[in-house]
mmCIF file of C-alpha atoms and ligand atoms in Angstrom:
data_model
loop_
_atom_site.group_PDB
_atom_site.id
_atom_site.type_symbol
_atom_site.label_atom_id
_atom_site.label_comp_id
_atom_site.label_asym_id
_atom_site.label_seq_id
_atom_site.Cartn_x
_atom_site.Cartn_y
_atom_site.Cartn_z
ATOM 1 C CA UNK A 1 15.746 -21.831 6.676
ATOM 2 C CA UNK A 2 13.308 -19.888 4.098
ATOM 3 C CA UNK A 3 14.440 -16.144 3.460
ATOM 4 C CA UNK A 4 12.222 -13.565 3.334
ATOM 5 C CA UNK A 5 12.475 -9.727 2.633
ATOM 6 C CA UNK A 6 11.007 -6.115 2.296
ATOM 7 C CA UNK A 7 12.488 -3.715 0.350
ATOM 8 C CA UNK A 8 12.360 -0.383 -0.003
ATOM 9 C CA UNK A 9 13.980 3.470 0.361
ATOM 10 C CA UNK A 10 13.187 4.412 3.303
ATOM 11 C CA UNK A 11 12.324 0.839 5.289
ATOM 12 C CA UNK A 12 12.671 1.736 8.680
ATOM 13 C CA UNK A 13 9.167 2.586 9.184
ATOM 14 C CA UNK A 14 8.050 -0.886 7.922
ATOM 15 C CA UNK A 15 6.373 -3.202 10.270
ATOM 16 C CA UNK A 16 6.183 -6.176 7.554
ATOM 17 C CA UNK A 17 9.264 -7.897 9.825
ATOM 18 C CA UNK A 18 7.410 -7.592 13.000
ATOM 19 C CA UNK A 19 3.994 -9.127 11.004
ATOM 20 C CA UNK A 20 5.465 -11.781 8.655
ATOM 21 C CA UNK A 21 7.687 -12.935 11.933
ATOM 22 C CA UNK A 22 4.695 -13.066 14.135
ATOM 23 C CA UNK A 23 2.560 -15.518 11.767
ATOM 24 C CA UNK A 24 5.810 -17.380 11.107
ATOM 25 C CA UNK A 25 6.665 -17.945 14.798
ATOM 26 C CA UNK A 26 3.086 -18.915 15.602
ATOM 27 C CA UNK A 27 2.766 -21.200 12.694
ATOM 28 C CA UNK A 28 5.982 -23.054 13.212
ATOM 29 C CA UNK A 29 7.744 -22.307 10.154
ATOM 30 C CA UNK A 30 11.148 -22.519 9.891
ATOM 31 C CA UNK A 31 11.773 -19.507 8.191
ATOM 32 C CA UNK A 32 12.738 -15.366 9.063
ATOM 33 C CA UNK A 33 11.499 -12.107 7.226
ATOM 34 C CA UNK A 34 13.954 -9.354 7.290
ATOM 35 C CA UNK A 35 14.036 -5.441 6.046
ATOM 36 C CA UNK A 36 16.528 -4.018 3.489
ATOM 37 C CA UNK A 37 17.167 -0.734 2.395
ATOM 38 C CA UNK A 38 18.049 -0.732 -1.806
ATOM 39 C CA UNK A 39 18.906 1.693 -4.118
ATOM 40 C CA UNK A 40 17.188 1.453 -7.802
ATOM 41 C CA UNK A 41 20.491 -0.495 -8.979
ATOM 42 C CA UNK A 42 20.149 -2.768 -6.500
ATOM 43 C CA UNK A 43 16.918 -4.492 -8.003
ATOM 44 C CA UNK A 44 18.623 -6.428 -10.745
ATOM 45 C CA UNK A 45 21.243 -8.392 -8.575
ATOM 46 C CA UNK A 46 18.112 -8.584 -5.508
ATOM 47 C CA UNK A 47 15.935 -10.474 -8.441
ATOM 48 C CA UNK A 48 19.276 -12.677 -9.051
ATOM 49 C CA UNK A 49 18.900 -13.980 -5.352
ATOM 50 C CA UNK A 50 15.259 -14.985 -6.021
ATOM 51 C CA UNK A 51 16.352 -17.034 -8.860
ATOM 52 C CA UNK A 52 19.108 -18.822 -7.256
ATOM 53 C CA UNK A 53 16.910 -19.908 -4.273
ATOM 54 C CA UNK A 54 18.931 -17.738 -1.939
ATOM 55 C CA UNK A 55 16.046 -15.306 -0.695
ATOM 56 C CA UNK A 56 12.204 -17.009 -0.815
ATOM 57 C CA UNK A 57 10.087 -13.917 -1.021
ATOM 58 C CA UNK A 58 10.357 -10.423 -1.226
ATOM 59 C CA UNK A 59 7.812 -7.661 -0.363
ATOM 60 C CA UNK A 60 8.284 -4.342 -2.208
ATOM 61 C CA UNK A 61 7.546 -0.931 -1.009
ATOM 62 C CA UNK A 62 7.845 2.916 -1.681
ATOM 63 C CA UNK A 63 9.072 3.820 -4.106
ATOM 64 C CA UNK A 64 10.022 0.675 -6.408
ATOM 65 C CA UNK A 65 6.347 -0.645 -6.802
ATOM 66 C CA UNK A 66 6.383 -0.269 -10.812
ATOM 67 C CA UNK A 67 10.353 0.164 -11.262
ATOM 68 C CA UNK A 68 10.145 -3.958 -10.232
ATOM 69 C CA UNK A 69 8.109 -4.342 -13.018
ATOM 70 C CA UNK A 70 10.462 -4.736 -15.771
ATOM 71 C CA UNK A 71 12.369 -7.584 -14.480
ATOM 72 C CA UNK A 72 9.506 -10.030 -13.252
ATOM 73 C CA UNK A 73 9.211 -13.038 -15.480
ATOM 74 C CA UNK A 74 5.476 -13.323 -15.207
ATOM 75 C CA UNK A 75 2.881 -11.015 -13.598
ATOM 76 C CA UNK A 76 -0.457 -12.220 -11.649
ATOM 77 C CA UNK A 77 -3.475 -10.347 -13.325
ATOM 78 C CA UNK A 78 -4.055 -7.464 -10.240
ATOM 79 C CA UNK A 79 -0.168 -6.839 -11.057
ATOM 80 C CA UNK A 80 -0.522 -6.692 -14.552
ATOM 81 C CA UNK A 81 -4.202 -4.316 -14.380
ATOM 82 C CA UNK A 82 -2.307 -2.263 -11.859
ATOM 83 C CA UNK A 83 1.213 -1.941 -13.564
ATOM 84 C CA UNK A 84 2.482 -2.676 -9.836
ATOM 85 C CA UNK A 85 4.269 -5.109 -7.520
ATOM 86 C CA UNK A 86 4.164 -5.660 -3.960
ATOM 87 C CA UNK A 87 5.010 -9.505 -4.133
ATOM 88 C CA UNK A 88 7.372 -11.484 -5.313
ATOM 89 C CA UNK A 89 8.035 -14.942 -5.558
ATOM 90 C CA UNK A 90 9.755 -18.068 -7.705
ATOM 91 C CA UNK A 91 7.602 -20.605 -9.466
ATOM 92 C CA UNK A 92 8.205 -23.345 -11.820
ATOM 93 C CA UNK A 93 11.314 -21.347 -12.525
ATOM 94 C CA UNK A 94 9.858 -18.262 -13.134
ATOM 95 C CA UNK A 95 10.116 -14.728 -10.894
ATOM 96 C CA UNK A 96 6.344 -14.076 -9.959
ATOM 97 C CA UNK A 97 4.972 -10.568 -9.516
ATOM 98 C CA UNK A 98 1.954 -10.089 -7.949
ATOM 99 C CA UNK A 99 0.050 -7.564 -6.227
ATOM 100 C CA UNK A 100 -1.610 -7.661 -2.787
ATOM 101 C CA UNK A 101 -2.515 -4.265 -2.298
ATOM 102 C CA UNK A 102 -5.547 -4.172 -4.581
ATOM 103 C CA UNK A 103 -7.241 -6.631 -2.196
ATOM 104 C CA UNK A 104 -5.528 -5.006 0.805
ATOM 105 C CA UNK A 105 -7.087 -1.986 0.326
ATOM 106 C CA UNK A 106 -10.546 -2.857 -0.368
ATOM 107 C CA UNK A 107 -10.747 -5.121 2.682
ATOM 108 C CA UNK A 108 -9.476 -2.363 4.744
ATOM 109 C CA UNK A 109 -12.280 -0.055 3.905
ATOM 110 C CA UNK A 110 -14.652 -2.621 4.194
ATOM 111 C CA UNK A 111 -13.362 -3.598 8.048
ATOM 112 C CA UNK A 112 -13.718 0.521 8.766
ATOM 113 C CA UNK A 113 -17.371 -0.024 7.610
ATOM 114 C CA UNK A 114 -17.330 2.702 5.584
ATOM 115 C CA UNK A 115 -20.035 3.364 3.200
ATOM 116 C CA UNK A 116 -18.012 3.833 0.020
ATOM 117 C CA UNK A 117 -20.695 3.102 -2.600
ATOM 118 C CA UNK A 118 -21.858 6.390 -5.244
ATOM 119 C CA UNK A 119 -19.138 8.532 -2.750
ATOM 120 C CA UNK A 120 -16.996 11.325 -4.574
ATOM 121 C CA UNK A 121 -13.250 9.923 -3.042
ATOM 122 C CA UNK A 122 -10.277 12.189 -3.461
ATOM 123 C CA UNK A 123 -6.673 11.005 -3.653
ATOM 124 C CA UNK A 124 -3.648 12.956 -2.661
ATOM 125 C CA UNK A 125 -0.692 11.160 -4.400
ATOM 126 C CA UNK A 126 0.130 9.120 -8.217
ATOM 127 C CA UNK A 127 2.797 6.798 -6.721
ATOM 128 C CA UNK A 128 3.288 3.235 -6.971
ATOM 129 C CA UNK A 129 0.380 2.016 -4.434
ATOM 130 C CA UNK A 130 -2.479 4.592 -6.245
ATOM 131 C CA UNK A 131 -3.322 2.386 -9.562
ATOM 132 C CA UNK A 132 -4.143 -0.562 -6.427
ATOM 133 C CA UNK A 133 -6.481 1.645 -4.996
ATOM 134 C CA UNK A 134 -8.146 3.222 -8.370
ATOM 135 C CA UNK A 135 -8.822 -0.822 -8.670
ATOM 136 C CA UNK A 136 -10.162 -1.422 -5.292
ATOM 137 C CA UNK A 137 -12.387 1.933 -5.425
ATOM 138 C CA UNK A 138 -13.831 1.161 -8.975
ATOM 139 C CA UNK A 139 -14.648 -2.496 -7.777
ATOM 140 C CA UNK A 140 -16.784 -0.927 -4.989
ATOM 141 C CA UNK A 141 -18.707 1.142 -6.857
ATOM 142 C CA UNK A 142 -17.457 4.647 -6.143
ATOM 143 C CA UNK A 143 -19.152 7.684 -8.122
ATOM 144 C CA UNK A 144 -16.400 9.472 -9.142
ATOM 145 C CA UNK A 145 -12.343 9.408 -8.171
ATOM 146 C CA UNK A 146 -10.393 13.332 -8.449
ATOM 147 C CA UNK A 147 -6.778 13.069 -7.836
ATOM 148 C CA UNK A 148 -4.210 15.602 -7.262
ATOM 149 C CA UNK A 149 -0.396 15.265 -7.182
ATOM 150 C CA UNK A 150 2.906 17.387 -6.550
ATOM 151 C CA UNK A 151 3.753 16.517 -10.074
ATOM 152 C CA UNK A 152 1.182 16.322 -12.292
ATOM 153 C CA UNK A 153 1.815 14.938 -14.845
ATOM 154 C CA UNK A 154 2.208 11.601 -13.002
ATOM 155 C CA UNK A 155 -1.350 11.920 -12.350
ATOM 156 C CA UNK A 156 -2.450 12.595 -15.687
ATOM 157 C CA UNK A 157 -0.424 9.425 -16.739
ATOM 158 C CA UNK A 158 -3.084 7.620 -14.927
ATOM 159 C CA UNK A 159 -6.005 8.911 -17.232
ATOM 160 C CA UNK A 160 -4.198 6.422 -19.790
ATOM 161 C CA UNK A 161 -5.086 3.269 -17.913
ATOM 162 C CA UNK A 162 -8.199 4.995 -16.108
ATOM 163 C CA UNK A 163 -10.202 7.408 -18.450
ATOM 164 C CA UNK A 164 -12.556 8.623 -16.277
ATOM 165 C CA UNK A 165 -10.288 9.803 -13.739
ATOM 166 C CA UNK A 166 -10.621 13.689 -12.584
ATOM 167 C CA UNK A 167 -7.412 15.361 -12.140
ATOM 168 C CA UNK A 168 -7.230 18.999 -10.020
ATOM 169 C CA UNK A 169 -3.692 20.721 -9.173
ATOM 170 C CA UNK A 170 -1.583 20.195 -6.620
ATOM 171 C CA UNK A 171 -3.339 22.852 -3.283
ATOM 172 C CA UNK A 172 -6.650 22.845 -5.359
ATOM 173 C CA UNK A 173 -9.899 21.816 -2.752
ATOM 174 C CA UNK A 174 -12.337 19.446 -4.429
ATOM 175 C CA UNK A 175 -15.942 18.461 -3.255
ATOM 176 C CA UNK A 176 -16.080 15.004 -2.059
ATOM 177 C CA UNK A 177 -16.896 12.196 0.695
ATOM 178 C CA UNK A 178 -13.257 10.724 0.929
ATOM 179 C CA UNK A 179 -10.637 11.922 1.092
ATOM 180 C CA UNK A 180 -7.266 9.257 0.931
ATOM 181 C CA UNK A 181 -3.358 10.567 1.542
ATOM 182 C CA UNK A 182 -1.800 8.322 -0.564
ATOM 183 C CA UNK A 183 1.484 10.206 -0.433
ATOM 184 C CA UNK A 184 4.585 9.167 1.562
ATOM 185 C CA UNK A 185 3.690 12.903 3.418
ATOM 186 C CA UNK A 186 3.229 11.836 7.071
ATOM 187 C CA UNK A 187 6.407 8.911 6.986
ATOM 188 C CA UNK A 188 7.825 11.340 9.514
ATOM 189 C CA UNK A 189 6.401 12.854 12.123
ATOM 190 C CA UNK A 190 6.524 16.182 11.159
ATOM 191 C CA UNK A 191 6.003 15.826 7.614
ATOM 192 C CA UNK A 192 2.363 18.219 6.775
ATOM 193 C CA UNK A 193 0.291 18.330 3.640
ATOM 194 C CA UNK A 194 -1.097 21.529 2.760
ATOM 195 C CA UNK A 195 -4.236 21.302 2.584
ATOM 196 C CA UNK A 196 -7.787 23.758 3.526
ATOM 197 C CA UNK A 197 -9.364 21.535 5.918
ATOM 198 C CA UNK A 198 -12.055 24.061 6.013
ATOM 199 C CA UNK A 199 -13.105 23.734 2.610
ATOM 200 C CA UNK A 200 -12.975 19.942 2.670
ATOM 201 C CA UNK A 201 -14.848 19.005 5.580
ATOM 202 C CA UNK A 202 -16.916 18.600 8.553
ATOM 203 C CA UNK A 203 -18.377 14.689 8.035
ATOM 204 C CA UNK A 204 -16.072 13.527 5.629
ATOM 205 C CA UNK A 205 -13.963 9.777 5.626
ATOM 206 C CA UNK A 206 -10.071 10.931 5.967
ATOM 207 C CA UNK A 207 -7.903 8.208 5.139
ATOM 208 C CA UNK A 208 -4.394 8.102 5.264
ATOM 209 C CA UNK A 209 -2.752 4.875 3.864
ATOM 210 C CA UNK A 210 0.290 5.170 6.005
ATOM 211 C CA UNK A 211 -0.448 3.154 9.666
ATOM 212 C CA UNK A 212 3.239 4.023 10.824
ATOM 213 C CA UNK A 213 3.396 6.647 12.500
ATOM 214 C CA UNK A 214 -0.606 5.686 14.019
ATOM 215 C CA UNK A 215 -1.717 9.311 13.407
ATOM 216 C CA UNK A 216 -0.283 11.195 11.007
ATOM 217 C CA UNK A 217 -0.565 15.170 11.071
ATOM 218 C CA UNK A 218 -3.210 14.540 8.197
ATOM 219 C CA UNK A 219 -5.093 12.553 10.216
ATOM 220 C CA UNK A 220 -5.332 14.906 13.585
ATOM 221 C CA UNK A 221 -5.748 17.969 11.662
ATOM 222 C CA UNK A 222 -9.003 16.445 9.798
ATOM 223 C CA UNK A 223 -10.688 15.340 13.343
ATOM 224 C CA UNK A 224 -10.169 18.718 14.912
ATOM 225 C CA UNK A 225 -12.004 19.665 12.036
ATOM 226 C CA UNK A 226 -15.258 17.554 12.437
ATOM 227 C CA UNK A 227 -14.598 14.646 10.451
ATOM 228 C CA UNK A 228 -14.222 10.494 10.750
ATOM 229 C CA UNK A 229 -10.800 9.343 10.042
ATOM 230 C CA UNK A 230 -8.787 5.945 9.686
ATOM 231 C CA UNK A 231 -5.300 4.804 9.314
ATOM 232 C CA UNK A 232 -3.726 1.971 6.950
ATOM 233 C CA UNK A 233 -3.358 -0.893 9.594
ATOM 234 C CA UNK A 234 -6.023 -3.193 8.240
ATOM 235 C CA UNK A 235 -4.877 -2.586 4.739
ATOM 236 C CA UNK A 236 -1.405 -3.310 5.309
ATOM 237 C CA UNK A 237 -2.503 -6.624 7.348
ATOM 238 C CA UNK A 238 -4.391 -7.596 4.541
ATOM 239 C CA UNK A 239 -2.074 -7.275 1.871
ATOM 240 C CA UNK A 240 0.957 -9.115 4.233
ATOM 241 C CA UNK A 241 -1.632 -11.531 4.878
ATOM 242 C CA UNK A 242 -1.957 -12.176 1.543
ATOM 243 C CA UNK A 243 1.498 -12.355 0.511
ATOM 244 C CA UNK A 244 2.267 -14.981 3.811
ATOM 245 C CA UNK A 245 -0.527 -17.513 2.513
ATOM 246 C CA UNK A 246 1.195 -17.510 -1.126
ATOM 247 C CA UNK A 247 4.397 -18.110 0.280
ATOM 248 C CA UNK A 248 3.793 -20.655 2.948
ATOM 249 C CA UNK A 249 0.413 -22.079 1.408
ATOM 250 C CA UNK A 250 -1.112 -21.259 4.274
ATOM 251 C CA UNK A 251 -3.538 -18.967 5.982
ATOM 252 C CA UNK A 252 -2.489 -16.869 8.972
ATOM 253 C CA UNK A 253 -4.516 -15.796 11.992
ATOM 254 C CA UNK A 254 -5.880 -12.376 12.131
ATOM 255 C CA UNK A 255 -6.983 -11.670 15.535
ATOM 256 C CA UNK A 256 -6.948 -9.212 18.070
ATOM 257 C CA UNK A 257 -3.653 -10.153 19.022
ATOM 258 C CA UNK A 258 -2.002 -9.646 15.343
ATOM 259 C CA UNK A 259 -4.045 -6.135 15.405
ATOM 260 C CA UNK A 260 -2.745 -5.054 18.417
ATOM 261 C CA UNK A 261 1.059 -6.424 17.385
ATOM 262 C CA UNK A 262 0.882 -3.184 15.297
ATOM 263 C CA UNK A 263 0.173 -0.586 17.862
HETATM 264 P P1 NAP B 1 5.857 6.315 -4.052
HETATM 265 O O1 NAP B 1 5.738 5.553 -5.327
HETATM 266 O O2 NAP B 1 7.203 6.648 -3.526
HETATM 267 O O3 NAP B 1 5.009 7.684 -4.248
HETATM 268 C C1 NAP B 1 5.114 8.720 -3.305
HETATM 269 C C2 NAP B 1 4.015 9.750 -3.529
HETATM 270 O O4 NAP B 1 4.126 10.760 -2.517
HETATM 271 C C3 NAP B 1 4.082 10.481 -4.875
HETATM 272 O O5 NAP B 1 2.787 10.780 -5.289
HETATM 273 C C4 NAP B 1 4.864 11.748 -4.508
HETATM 274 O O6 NAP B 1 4.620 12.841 -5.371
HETATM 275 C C5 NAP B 1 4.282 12.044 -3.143
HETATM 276 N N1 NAP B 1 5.185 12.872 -2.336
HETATM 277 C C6 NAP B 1 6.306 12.484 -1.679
HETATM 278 N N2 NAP B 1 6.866 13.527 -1.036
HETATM 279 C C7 NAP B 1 6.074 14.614 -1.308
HETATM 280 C C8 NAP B 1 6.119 15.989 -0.923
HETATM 281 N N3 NAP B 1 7.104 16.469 -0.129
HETATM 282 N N4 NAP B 1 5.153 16.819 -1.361
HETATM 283 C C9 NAP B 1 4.146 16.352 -2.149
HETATM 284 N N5 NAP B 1 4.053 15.043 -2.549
HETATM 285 C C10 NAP B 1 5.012 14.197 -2.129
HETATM 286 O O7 NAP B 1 5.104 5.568 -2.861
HETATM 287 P P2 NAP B 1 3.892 4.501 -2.908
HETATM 288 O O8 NAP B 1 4.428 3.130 -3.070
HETATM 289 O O9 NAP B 1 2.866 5.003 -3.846
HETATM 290 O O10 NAP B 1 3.362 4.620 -1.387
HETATM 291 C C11 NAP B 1 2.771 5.825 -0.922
HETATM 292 C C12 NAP B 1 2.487 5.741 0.572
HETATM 293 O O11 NAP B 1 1.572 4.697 0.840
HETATM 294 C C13 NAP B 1 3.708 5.443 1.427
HETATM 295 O O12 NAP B 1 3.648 6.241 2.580
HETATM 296 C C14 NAP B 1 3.541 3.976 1.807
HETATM 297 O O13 NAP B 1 4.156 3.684 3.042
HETATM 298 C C15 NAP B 1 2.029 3.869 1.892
HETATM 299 N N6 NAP B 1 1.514 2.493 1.639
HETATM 300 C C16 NAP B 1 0.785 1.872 2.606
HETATM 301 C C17 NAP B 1 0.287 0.595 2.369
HETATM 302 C C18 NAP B 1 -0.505 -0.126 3.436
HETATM 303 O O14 NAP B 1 -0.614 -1.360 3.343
HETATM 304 N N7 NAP B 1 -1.082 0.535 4.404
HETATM 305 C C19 NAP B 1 0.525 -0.044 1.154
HETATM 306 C C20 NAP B 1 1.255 0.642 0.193
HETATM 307 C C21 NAP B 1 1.758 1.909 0.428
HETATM 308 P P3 NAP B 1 5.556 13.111 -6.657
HETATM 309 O O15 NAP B 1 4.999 12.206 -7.729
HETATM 310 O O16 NAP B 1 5.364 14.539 -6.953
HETATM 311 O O17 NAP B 1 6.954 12.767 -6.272
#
């Protein structure tokens, strides 16, 4: 039986398990996709596994996207452009690392039928998943990308890779179209970002990347005040549905049944 994993710190909110076991069940493979909570140390020894056959696959999430970096064999171009790895796998004896949130994203913006072209987007957050989405938001044309983060200087270490980003302080209101929470602010239930709703909206696209909880605090605050607003479900299908074909070589269903698997 194939082994497959996510990992991460925290995990419990991840529904890659229930997904990956879904398409895995209805596709008859003889395999099972589990969750693991790992400390930083713990990536060496995890990568060890890959190589000996012992685990198939591994998905990677908050907050080890780039720290996985350093011990892949071989990156896919989208991980190498993006400097992170959601994907993992073992290939004429190499560890692969690939990303799948690039693509992820951008067909999760496309399925809200957003109109994303010449828009002013504005990211809250400069962790592991935000160089995807710079990607996936320059590849659709946006006007103009302004990002603010708790620490800063994580942001500004994105101007080296993307020169033309736009980077405001942490509380600071910005005028745009979109704006994305790309922070892990909203994990928990009562987790809040500050923010002056009043400023940024009515009639903007809020977006939080997070699908688990449904609707995050960022989310209901920004329709009481006027605006259009989406979770991260279709992105994180995409991206898992991406990661099942390259592991099984084949393509999964995504239908109303997987959608509503998620809540
Ligand atoms: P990460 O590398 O751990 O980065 C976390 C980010 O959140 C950093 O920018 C961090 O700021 C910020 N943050 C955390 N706690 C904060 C607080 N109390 N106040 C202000 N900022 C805070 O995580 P990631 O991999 O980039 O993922 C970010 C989020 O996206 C997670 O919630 C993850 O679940 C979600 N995600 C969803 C999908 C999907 O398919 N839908 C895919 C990928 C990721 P500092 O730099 O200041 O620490």
């Amino acid at each position: 039986m194939k082994k497959y994993l996510v990992v991460g710190n925290p995990i419990e909110h991840s529904f890659s398990p229930k997904l990956h076991n879904h398409w895995i069940k209805k596709n008859n493979i003889d395999a099972v996709y589990d969750k693991k909570q790992i400390n930083e140390g713990d990536i060496k020894s995890l990568i060890m596994e890959i190589k000996k056959n012992k685990i198939n696959g591994i998905n990677v999430t908050i907050p080890f996207k780039k720290s996985v970096v350093p011990f892949m064999d071989e990156l896919s171009s989208e991980a190498k452009e993006s400097q992170s790895v959601n994907t993992i796998y073992f290939q004429n004896e190499k560890v692969i690392g690939h990303n799948t949130d690039i693509s992820g994203f951008e067909l999760g913006i496309k399925y809200s039928k957003f109109d994303i072209k010449n828009k002013i987007v504005f990211i809250l957050g400069a962790g592991g998943v935000v160089s995807s989405i710079i990607i996936a938001l320059k590849k659709m044309g946006v006007s103009k990308i302004i990002i603010s983060n708790r620490t800063k200087s994580k942001a500004e270490d994105l101007k080296i890779f993307f020169k033309d980003l736009e980077i405001i302080s942490w509380g600071e209101t910005p005028n745009c179209d979109m704006v994305i929470n790309a922070t892990s602010i909203g994990l928990k239930n009562e987790d809040e970002i500050k923010l002056d709703y009043s400023a940024l909206g009515p009639n903007k696209f809020f977006y939080d990347i997070i699908y688990n909880p449904k609707e995050t605090i960022f989310l209901k605050k920004a329709k009481l005040f006027g605006n259009r607003t989406e979770n991260g479900k279709l992105m994180f299908i995409y991206q898992a549905h991406q990661a099942f074909t390259i592991w099984h070589k084949l393509m999964p269903d995504i239908d109303a049944e997987t959608i509503n698997l998620l809540g």
